[in-house]
XYZ file of C-alpha atoms in Angstrom:
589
model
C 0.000 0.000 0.000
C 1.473 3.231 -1.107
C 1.985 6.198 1.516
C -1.087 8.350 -0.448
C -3.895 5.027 0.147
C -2.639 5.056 3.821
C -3.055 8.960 3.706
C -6.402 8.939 2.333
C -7.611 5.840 4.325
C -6.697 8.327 7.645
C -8.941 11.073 5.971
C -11.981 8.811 5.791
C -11.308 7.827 9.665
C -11.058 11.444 10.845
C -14.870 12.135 10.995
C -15.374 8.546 13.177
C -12.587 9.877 15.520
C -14.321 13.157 15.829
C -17.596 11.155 17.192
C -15.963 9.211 19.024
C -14.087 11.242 21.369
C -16.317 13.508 23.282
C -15.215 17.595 23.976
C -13.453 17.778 26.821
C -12.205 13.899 27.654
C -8.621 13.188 28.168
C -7.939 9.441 27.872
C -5.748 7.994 30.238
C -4.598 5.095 28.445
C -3.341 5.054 25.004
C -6.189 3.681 22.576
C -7.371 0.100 21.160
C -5.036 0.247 18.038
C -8.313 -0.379 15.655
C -9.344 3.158 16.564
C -6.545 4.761 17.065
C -4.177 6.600 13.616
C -1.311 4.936 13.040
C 2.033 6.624 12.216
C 3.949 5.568 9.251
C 5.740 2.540 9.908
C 9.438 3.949 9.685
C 12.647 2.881 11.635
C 14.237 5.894 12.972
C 17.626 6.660 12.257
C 20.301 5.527 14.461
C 20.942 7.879 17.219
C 17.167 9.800 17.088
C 14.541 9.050 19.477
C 11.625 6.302 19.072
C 8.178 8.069 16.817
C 6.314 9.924 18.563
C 2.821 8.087 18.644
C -0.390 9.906 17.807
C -3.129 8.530 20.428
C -5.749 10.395 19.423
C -7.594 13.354 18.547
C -10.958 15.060 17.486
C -9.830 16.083 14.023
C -7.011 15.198 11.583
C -5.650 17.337 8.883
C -2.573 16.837 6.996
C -0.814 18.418 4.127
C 2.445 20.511 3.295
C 2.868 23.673 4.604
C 5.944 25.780 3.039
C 7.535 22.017 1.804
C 6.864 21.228 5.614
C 4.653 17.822 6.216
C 2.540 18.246 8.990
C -0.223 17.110 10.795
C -2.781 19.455 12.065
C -4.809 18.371 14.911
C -7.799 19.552 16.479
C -9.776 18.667 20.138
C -8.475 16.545 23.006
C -5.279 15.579 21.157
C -2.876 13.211 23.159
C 0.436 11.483 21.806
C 2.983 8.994 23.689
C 6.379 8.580 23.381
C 7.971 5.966 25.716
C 7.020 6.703 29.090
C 6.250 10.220 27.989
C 2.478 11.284 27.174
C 1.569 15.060 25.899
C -2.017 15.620 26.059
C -3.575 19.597 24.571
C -6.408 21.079 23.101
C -4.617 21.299 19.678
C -1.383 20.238 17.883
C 1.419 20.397 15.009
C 2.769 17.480 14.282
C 6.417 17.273 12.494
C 6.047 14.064 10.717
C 9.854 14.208 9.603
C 11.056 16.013 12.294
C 9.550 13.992 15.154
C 8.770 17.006 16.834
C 5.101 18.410 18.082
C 3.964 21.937 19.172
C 1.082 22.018 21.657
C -1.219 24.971 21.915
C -3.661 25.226 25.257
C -4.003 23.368 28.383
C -0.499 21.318 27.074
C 0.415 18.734 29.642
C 3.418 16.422 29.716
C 3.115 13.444 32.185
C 6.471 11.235 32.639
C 6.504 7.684 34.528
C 3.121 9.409 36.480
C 5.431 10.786 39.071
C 5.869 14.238 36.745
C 3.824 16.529 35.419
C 4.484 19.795 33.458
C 1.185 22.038 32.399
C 1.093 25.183 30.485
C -0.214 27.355 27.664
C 2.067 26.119 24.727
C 4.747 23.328 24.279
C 7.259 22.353 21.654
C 8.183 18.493 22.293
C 11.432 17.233 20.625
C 11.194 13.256 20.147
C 14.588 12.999 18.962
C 15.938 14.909 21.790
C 13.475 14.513 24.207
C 13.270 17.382 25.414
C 10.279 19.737 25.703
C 9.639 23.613 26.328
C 6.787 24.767 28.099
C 5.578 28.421 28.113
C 2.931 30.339 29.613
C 1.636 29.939 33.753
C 3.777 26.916 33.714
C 3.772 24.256 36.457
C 5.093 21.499 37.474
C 4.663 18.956 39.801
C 5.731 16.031 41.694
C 4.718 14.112 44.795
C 6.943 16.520 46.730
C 6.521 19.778 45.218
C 4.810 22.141 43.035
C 6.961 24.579 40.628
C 5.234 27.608 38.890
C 6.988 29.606 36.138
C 6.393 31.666 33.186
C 8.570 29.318 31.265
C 10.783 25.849 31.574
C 12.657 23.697 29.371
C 12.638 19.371 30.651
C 15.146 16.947 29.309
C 12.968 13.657 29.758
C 16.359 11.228 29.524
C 18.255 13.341 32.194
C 14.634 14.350 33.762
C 15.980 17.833 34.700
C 14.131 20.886 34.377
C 15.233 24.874 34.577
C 13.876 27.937 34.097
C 15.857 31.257 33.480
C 12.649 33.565 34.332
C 11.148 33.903 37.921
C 10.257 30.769 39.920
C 8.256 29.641 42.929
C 8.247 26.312 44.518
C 5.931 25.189 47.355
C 6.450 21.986 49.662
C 4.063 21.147 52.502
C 6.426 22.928 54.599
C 8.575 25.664 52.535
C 8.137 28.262 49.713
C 10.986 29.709 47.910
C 11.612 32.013 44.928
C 14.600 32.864 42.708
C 15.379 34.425 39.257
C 16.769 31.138 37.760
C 16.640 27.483 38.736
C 17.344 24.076 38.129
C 15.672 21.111 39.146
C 16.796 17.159 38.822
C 14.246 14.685 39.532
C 15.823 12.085 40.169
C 18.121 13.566 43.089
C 15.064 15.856 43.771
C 17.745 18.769 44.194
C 16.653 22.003 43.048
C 19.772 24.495 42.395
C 18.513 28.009 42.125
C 19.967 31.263 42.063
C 20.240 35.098 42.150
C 17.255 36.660 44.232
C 16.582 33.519 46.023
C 14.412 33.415 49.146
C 13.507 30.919 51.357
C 10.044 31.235 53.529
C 9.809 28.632 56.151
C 7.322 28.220 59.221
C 9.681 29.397 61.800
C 12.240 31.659 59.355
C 13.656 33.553 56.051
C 16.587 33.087 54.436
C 18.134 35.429 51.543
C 21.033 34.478 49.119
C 21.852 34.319 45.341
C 22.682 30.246 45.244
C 21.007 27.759 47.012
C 21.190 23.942 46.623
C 17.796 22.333 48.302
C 17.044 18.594 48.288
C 13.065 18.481 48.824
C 13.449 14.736 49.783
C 15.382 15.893 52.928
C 14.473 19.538 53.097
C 18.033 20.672 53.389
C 19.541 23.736 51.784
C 22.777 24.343 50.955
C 24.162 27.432 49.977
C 27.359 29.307 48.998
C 27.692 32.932 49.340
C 26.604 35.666 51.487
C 23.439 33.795 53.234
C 21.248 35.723 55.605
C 18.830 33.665 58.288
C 15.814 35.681 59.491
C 13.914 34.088 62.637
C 11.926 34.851 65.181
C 14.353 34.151 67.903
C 17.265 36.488 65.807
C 19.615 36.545 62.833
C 22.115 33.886 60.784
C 24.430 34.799 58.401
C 27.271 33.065 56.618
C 28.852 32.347 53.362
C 28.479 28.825 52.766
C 26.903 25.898 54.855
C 23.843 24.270 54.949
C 20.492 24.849 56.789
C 18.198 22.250 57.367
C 14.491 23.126 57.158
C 12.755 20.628 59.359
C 15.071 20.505 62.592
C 16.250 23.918 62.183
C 19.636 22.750 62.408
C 22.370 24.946 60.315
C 26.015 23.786 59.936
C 27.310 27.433 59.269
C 30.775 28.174 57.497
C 33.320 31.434 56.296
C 32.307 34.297 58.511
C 29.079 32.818 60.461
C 27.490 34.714 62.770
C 24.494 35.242 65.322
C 22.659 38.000 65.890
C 19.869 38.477 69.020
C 19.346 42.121 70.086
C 22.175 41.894 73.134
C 24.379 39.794 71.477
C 26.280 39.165 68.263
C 27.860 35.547 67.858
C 30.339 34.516 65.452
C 33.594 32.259 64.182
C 34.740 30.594 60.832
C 32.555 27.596 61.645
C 29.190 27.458 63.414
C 26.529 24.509 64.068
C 23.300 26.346 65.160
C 20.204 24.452 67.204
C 17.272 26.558 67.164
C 14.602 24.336 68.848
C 17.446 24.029 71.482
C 18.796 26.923 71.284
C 22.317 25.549 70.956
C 25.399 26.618 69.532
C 28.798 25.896 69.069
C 31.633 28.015 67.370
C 35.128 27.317 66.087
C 37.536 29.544 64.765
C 37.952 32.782 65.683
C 34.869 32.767 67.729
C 33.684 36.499 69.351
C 31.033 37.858 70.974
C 30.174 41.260 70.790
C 27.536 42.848 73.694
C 25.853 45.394 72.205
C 24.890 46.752 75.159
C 28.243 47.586 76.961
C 31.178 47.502 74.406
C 32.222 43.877 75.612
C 33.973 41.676 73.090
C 35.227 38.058 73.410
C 37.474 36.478 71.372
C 38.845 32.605 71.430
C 39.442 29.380 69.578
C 36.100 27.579 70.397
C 32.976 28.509 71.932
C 29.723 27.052 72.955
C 26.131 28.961 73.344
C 22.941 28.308 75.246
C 20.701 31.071 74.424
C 17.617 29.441 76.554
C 19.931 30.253 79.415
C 21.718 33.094 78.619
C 25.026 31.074 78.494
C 28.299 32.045 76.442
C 31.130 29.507 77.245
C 35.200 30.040 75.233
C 38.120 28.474 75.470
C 40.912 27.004 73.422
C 43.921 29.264 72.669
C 43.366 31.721 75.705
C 40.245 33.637 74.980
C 40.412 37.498 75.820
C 37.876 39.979 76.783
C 37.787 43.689 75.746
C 35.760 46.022 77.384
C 36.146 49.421 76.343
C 34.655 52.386 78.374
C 35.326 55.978 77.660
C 38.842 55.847 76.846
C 39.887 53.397 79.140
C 40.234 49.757 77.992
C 40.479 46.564 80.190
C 41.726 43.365 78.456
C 41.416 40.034 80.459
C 42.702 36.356 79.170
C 42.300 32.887 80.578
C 41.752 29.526 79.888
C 37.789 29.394 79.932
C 35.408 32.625 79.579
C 31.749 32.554 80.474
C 29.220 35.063 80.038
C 26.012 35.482 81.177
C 23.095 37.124 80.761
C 19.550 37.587 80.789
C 17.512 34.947 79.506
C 14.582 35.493 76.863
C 12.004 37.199 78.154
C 14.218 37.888 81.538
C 15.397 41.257 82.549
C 16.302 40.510 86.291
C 19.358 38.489 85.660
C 22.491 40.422 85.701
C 25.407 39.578 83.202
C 28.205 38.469 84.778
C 31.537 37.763 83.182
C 33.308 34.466 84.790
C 37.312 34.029 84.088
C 39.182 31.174 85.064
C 42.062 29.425 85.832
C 45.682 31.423 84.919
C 43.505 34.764 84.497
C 45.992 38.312 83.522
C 44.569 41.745 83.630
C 46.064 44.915 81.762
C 44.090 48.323 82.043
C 46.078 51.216 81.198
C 49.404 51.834 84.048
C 47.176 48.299 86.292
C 47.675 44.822 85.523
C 47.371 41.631 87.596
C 46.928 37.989 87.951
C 44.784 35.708 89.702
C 43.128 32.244 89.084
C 39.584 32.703 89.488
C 37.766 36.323 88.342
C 34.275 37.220 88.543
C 33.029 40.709 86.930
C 29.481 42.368 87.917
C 29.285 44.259 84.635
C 25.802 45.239 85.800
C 27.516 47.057 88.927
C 31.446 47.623 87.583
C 32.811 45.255 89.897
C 35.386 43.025 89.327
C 36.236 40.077 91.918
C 39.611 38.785 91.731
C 40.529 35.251 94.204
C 42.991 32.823 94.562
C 45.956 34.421 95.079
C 45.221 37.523 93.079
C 47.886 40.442 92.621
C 47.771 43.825 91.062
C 50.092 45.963 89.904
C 49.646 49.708 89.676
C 52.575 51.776 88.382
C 55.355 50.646 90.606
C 53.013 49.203 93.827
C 52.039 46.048 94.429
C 48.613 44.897 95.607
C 47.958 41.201 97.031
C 45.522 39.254 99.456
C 43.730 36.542 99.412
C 40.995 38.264 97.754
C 40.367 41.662 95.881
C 37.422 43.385 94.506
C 38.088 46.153 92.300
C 35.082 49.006 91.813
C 34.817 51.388 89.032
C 32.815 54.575 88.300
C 32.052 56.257 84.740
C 34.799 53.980 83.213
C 37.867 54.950 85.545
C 38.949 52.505 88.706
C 37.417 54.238 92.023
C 38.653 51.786 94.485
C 40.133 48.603 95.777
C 39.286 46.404 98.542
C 41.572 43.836 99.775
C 40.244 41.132 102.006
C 42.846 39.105 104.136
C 46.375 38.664 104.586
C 46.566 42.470 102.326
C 50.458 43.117 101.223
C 51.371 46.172 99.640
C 54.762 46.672 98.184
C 56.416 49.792 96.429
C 59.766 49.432 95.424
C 62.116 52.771 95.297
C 64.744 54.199 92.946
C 67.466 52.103 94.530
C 65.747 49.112 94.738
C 64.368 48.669 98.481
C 60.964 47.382 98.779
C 58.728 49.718 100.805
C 55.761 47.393 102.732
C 52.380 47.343 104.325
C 50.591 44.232 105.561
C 47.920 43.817 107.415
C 44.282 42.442 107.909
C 42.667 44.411 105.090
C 42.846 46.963 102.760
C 41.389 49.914 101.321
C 43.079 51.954 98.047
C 41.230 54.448 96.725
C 42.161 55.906 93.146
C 41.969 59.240 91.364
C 41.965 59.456 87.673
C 43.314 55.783 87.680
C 46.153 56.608 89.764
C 46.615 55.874 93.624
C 45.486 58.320 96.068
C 45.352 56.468 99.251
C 45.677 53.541 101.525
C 44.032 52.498 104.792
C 45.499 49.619 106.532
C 42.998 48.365 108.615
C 43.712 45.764 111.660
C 47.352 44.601 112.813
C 48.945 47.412 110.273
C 52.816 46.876 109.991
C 55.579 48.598 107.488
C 58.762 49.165 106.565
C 59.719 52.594 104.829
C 63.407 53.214 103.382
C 64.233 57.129 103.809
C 66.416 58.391 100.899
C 68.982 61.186 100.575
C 68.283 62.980 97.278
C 68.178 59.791 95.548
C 71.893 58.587 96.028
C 72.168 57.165 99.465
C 69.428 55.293 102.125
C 69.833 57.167 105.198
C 68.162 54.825 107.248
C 64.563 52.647 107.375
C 61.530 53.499 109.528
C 59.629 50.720 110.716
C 56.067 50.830 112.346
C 52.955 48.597 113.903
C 49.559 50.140 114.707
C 46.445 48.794 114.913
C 45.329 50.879 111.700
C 47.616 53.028 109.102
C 47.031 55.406 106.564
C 49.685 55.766 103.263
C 49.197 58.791 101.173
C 50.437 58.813 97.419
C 51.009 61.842 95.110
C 51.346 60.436 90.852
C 51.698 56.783 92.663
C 54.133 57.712 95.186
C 54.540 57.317 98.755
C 54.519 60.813 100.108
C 52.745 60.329 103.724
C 52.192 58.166 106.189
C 49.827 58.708 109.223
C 49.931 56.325 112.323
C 46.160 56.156 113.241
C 46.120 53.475 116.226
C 48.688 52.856 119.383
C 51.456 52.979 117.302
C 55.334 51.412 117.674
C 57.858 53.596 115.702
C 61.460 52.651 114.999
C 64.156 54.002 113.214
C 66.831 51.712 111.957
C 70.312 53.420 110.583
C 71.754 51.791 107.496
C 74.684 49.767 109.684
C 72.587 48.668 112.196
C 70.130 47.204 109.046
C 69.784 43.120 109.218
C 68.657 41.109 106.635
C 65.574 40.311 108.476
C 64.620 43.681 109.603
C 64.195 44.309 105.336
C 61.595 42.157 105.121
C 58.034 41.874 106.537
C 56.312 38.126 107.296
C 54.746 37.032 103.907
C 56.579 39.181 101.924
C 56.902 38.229 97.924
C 58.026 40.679 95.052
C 56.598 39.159 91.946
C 57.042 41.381 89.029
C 58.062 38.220 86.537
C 54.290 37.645 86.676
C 53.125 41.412 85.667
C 51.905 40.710 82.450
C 52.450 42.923 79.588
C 49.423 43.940 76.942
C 50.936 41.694 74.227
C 50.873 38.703 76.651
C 47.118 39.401 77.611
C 46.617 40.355 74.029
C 47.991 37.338 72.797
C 46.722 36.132 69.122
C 42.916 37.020 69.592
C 43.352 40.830 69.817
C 45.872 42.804 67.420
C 44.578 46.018 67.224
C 48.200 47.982 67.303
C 48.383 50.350 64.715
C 50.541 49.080 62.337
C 53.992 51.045 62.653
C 54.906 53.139 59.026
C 58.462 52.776 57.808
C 60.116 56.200 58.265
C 61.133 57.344 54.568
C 64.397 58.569 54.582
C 64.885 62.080 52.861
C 67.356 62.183 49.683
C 70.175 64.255 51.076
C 73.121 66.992 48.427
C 75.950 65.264 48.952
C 78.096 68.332 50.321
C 81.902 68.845 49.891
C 81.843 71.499 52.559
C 82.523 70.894 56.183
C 81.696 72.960 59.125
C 84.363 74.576 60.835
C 84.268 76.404 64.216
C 85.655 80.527 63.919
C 88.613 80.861 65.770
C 86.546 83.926 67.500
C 83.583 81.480 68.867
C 83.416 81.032 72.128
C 81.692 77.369 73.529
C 78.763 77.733 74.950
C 77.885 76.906 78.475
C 75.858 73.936 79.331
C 74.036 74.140 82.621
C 75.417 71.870 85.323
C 72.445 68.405 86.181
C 70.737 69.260 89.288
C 69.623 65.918 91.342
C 65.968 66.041 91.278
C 64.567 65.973 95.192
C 63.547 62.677 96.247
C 60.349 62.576 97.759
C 60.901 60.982 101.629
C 57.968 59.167 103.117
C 57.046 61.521 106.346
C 56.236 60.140 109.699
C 53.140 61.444 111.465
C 52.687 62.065 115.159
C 50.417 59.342 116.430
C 46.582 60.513 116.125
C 43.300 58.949 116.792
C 42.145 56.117 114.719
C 40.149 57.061 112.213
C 37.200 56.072 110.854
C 37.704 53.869 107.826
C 34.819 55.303 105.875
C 36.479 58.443 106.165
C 37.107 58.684 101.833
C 38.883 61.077 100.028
């Protein structure tokens, strides 16, 4: 039978076709092949796809168009290729081509598992691909994609659109200027604009990998995380939609409205409201200019918890123009819990803790500081320095008002030590202590209970004239710019004065005495690798000097001039008091 019988034979069959396929039906099988027009019978070359099989349809016309064979067709039209079926309201068919372009309510159904809809398609059998246009959407069991345009491969079974898309889950929306989808990984890749609407957050980037099998996004680039209990932001990681769990990395961060959170790496609970940081981990308080700094840290926002350690974390706390800096092992910060405002935030140091704040520094191996009330609490053999004095006991609590130091209070065993231009150690002991300061510098000292000291007296800086030594039941030491310039006797005192030959090694030296300056640290050692905020030194750049041929040479006339002879500066000599009545020791200032 030539190709024109079968031709004609199909234009005799259109009409019973027509009747027998109501408007409106879509068949959901492919039909009995008695009914049903046949393609021609050709073997497709080698490396093009199988024919694409006309099902059916309401009306059949054929013919050439521009030296183009073609099959028009007309009402509920459906064709199969494979596991592929295209069902519209009308057709083109490219006999030679094996192509087909679909014109309203086009749908493309693969395996039953995907479906594409739209206003027009253009299937390619030999590719297998098709291009949908117009309200497009597509769906799976897991999703639902909507887009004014998207091109499917059916043998990779990946899909991608390069207008704007929206995709809706059961849980999640998101939308983005371009995407790609793969259904068999069920990864969706989209990018630039994209944004991510979950029950509980938003998240903001320009690429974003999410699996909607597992409801985990991945994501390079600057990401931002907006919840209900605060801010995320990273540039790269992954964030996992159901248990709110993100593995954070490059610059991750957390922001609640007291606190701001961050390292190189960062794994985020938010049901638990657990965190834990690593590299280059700081916290910022945005309330009172406090930053941490350290190796590793862990956070419990439920109860206001900030734990760091690992490669001696530092604290900076900068107020007015004075800055304290404070390193130890382990920091811990806390603070108000949400929805709390009674708890107060305390900073806990410990062990091996330093101090440096301005001309103070010290040591001790357990700290506690009240930044609700300025106090800092220093135990465990704690010892400050203070321009050339030395504070110790066995525990100190130094106050501060409107940023400056305003006074210290040492509790037991207090030792204070001042050592002089030629090396002797001036000393105070006794039960307690307390030093009151003036623009961060030393005012005055009240020894209070069993009060004992040894002062050197000096003769204009070049010779000790002798050594006063005293007991009283209280003492009072008066300093001008840190020095000792005073001292007042308060309480049944015993005054002796000891000439330099009469001088024994044990009249030098008070019970519990202990000069230790090797442990004064220095702001680079509290510093250490977590702070480097020195301003980076310029190298000096040396002027181009005229070589000169000429030499200076004094006139014979000139007379020298005089230089003024060095005067010894005065040495200022503690002064004994005459014994007076004990004073009241909340006499300040």
């Amino acid at each position: 039978m030539t190709l024109f019988r079968v031709f004609f034979l199909l234009l005799l069959l259109s009409p019973l076709l027509g009747r027998a396929q109501r408007p409106g039906a879509q068949p959901a099988v492919p039909a009995p092949a008695a009914t049903a027009p046949r393609p021609p019978a050709t073997v497709p070359p080698k490396g093009k796809g199988s024919p694409i099989k006309l099902l059916m349809a309401g009306e059949l016309v054929g013919g050439d168009f521009a030296g183009v064979k073609i099959r028009k067709l007309l009402g509920n039209v459906s064709f199969q290729q494979d596991d592929v079926f295209l069902y519209c309201d009308s057709a083109y068919q490219y006999l030679e081509r094996n192509q087909v372009e679909a014109f309203s309510n086009v749908r493309v159904v693969q395996s039953d598992s995907m479906t594409i809809t739209g206003d027009k398609g253009f299937y390619d059998g030999d590719k297998r691909t098709a291009r949908m246009l117009g309200n497009v959407v597509m769906r799976d069991p897991r999703m639902t994609l909507t887009t004014p345009s998207l091109d499917y491969d059916l043998n990779r079974k990946t899909a991608s659109y390069t207008e704007t898309g929206h995709l809706t889950d059961p849980q999640n929306t998101l939308d983005s200027q371009q995407g790609y989808y793969d259904t068999n990984s069920k990864v969706f890749v989209f990018k630039r604009n994209v944004h991510l609407v979950t029950p509980d957050s938003e998240l903001n980037n320009d690429t974003l990998r999410y699996n909607t099998v597992s409801k985990i996004a991945t994501f390079n680039g600057p990401t931002r995380i907006k919840g209900k209990q605060g801010n995320l932001y990273a540039e790269g990681g992954t964030y996992n939609t159901l248990t709110r769990v993100s593995n954070f990395k490059k610059n991750a961060k957390i922001d609640t409205p007291n606190y701001l959170l961050g390292g190189d790496r960062l794994v985020y609970d938010e049901v638990k409201q657990y965190g834990v940081a690593n590299g280059h981990v700081s916290l910022i308080s945005k309330k009172d200019n406090l930053t941490l700094r350290g190796d590793a840290g862990k956070y419990w926002r439920g109860l206001g918890r900030t734990k760091l350690y690992g490669g001696r974390p530092v604290v900076r706390n900068i107020s007015d123009k004075d800055t304290l800096y404070m390193a130890a092992d382990t920091l811990v910060s806390v603070e108000a819990r949400p929805g709390q405002t009674t708890t107060r935030t305390v900073l806990y140091a410990y062990p091996r803790v330093q101090i440096f704040r301005g001309t103070m520094q010290g040591v001790c191996d357990s700290l506690t500081y009240d930044r609700q009330d300025s106090i800092i609490y220093m135990s465990r053999n704690p010892v400050l320095w203070q321009a050339k004095n030395q504070l110790s006991a066995d525990s100190i609590q130094i106050r501060s008002k409107r940023g400056q130091i305003d006074e210290m209070r040492l509790q037991a065993n207090a030792f204070a030590v001042d050592q002089d231009t030629l090396l002797n150690f001036n000393q105070t002991k006794g039960r307690n202590m307390m030093a009151y300061f003036r623009d961060n510098k030393l005012r005055r000292v009240d020894v209070l209970g069993n009060a004992e000291s040894i002062f050197y007296a000096l003769d204009n800086d070049t010779a000790t004239t002798g050594m006063n030594r005293m007991l009283s039941a209280n003492m009072r030491l008066l300093f001008v710019e840190s020095k000792l310039n005073k001292i007042s006797v308060l309480t049944n005192p015993e005054a002796k004065f000891i000439p330099p030959h009469e001088l024994k090694p044990d009249d030098e030296r008070l019970k519990g005495f202990e000069w230790r300056a090797k442990e004064r640290p220095t702001r680079r050692q509290v510093l250490g690798k977590q702070f480097d905020d020195r301003p980076k030194k310029r190298k000096a750049v040396k002027k181009a000097t005229k070589p000169t041929t000429k030499s200076k040479v004094a006139k014979p006339n000139s007379k020298p001039k005089a230089v003024p002879a060095k005067v010894p500066a005065k040495k200022i000599v503690p002064k004994v008091a005459a014994p007076k009545p004990v004073a009241a020791p909340a006499a300040r200032r």
